[in-house]
mmCIF file of C-alpha atoms in Angstrom:
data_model
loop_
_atom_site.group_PDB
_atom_site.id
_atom_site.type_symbol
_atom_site.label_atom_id
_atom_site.label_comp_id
_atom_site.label_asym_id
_atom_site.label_seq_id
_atom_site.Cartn_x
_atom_site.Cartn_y
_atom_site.Cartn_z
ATOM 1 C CA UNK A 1311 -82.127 -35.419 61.169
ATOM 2 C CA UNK A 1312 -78.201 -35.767 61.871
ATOM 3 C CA UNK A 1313 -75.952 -39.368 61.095
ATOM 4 C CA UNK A 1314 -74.773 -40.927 63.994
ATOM 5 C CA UNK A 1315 -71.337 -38.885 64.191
ATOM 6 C CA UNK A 1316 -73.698 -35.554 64.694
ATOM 7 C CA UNK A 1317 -72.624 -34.510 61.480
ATOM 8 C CA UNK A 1318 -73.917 -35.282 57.991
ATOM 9 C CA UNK A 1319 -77.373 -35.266 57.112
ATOM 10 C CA UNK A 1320 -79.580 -38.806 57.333
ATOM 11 C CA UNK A 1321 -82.179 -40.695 56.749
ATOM 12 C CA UNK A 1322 -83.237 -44.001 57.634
ATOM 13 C CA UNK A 1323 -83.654 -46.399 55.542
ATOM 14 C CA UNK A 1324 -86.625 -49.348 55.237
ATOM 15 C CA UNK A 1325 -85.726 -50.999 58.053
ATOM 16 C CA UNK A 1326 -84.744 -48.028 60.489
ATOM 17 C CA UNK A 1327 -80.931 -48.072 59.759
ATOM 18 C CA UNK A 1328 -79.227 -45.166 59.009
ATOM 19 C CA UNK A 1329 -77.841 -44.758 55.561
ATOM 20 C CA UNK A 1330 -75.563 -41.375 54.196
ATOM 21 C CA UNK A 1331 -76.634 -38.983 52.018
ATOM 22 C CA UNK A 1332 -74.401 -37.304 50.050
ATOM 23 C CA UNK A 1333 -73.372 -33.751 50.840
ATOM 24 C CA UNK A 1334 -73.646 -31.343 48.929
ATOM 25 C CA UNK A 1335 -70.028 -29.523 47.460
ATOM 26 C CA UNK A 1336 -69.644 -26.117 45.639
ATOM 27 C CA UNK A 1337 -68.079 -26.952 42.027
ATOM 28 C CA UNK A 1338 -64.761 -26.301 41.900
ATOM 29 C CA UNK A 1339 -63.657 -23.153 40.754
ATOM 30 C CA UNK A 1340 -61.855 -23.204 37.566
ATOM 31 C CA UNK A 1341 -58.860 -20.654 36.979
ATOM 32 C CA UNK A 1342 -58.714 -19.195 33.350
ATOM 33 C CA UNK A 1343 -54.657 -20.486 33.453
ATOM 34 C CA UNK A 1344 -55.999 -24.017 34.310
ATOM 35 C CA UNK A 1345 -59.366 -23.588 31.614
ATOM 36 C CA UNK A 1346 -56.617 -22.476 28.810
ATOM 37 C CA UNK A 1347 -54.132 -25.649 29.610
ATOM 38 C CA UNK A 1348 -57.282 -27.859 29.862
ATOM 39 C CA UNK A 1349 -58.286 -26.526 26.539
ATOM 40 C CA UNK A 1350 -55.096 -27.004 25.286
ATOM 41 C CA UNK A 1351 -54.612 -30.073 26.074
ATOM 42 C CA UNK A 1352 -57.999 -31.366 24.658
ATOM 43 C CA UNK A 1353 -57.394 -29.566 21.098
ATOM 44 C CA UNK A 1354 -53.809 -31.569 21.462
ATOM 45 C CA UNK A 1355 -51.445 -29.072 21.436
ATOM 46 C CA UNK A 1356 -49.327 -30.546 23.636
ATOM 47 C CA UNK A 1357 -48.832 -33.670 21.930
ATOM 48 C CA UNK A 1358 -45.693 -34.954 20.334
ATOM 49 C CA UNK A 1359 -43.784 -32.396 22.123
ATOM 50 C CA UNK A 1360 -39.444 -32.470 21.796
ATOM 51 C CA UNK A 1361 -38.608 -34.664 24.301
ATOM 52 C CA UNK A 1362 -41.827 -36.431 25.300
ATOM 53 C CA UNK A 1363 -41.646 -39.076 27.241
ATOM 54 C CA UNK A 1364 -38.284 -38.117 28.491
ATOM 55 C CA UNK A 1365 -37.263 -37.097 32.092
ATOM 56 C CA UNK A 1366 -35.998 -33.835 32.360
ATOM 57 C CA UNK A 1367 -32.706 -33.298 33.618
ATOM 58 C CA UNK A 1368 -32.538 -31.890 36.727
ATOM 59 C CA UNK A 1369 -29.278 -32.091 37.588
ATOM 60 C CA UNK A 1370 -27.856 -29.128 38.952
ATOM 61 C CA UNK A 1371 -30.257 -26.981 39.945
ATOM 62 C CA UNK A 1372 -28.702 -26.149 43.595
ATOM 63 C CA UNK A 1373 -26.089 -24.321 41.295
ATOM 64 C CA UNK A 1374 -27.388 -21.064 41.284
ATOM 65 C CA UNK A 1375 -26.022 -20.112 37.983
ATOM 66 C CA UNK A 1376 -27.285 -23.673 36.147
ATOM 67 C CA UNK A 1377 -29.539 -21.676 33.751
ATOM 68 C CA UNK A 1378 -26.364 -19.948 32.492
ATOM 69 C CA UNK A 1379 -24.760 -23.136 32.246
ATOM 70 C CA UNK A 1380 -26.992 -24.767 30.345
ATOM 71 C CA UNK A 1381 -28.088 -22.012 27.934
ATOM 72 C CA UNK A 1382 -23.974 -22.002 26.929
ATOM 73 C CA UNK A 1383 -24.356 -25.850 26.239
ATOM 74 C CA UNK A 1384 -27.499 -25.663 24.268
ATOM 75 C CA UNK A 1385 -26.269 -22.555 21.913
ATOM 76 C CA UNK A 1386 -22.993 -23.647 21.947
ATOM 77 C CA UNK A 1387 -22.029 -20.414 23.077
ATOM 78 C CA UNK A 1388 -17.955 -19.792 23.883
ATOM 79 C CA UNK A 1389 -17.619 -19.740 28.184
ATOM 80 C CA UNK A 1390 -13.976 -18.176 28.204
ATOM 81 C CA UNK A 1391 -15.561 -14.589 29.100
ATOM 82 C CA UNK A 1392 -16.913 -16.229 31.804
ATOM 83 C CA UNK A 1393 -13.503 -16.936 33.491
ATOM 84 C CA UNK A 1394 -11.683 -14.877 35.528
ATOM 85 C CA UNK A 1395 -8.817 -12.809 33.848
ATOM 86 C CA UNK A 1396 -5.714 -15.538 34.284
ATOM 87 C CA UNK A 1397 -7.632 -17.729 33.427
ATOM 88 C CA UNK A 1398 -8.129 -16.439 30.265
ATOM 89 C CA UNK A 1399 -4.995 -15.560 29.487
ATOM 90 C CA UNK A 1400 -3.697 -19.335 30.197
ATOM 91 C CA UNK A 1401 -6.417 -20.561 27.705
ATOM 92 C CA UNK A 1402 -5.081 -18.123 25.236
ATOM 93 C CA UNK A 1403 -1.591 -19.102 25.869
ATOM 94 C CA UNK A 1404 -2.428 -22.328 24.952
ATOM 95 C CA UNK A 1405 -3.286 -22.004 22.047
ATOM 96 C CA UNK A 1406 -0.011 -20.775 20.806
ATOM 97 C CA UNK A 1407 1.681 -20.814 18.242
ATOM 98 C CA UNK A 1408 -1.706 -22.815 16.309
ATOM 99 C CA UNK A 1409 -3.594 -19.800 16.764
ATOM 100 C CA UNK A 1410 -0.975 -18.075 14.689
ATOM 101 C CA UNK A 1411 -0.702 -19.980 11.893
ATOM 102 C CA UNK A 1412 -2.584 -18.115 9.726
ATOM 103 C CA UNK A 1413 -0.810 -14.941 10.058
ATOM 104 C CA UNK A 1414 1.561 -14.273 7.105
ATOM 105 C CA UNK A 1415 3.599 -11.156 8.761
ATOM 106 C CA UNK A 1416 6.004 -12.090 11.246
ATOM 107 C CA UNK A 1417 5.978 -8.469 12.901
ATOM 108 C CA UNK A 1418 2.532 -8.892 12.994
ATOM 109 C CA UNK A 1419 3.161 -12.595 14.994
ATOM 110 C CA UNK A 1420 5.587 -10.362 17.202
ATOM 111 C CA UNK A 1421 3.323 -7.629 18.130
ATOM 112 C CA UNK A 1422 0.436 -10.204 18.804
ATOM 113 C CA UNK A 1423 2.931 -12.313 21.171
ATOM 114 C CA UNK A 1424 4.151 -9.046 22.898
ATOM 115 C CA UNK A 1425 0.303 -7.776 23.557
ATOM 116 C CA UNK A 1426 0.099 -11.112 24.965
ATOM 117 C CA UNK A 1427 3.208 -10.648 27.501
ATOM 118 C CA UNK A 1428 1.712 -7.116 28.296
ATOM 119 C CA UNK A 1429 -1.448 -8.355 29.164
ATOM 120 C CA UNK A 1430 -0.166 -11.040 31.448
ATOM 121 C CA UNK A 1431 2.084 -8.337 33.223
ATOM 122 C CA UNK A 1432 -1.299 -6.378 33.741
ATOM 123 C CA UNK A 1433 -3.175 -8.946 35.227
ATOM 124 C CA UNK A 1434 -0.109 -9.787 37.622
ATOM 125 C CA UNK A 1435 -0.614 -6.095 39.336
ATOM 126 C CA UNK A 1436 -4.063 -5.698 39.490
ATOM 127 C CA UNK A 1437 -5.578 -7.240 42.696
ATOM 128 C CA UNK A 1438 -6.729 -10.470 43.152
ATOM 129 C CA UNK A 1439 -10.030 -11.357 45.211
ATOM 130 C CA UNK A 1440 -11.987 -14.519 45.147
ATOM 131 C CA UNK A 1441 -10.826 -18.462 44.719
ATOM 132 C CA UNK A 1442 -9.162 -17.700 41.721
ATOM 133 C CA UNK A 1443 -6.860 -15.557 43.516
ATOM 134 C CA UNK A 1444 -3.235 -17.341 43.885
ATOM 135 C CA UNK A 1445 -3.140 -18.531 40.182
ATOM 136 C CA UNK A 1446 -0.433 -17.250 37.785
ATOM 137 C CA UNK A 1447 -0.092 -17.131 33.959
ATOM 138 C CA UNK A 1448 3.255 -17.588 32.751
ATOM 139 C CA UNK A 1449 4.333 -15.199 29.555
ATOM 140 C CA UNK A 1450 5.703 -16.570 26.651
ATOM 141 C CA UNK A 1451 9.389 -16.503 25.294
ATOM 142 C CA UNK A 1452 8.518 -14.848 22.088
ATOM 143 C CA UNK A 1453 12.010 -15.769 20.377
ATOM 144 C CA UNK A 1454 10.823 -19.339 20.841
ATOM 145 C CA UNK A 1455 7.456 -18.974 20.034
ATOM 146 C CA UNK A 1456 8.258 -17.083 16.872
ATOM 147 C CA UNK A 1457 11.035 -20.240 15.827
ATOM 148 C CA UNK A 1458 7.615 -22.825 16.809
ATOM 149 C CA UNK A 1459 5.246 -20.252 14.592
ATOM 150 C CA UNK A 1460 8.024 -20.761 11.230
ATOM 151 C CA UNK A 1461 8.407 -24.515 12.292
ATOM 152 C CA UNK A 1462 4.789 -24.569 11.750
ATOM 153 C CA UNK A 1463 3.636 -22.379 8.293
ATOM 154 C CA UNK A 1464 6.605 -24.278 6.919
ATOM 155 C CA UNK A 1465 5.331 -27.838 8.055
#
């Protein structure tokens, strides 16, 4: 005997109404990824977790590279290979004369500062492709820098 859609199965109750009997279902199949996380999570290793009860950040993940990004943050890793040539150089620049401090020899603060002006005359010819393509790094004087480099092992 059919319900009164057409569809499930019926039977009528004691006084002649209709009442639903419950259909049968298969059991649900269980994956063995979803029994190993089930029995997992019942033997509790995934309990007290690092950052429980925390939202993840999920900021930038429509930058493509955001894994890279965030793997330099978490080791702490140094990014400056990461930026095109100039750029670089302009960090390194920066840094002088500090960066020289420790260096005893001033031939050997000479030669560094020359390499330096070398490099920067490299990176001037070779082509340049992408945004980074209209930026410039400046060379040093390396009279001056030398006079800033005693100014600053005598300080």
């Amino acid at each position: 005997m059919t319900g009164p859609d057409g569809g499930e199965p019926a039977s009528t109750g004691p006084e002649g109404h209709f009442r639903r009997v419950r259909r049968w279902r298969p059991q649900r199949h269980e994956s063995r990824v979803e029994k190993m996380i089930r029995e997992a999570t019942e033997r509790g290793e995934f309990d007290n977790l690092p950052g429980m009860g925390k939202p993840l950040n999920l900021s930038g993940l429509d930058d493509p590279d955001w894994w890279a990004k965030q793997k330099i943050r978490d080791e702490d890793l140094d990014s400056t290979a990461l930026l095109p040539p100039t750029l670089q150089l302009r960090k390194e620049r920066d840094t002088f004369p500090e960066s020289l401090r420790g260096i005893a020899d001033e031939g050997v603060v000479r030669t560094i500062l020359t390499d330096f002006n070398t490099r920067v005359k490299q990176d001037r010819l070779r082509p340049s492709v992408g945004p980074a393509s209209h930026l410039v790094c400046r060379t040093v004087d390396v009279e001056e820098m030398i006079d800033r480099w005693r100014l600053l092992r005598h300080s």
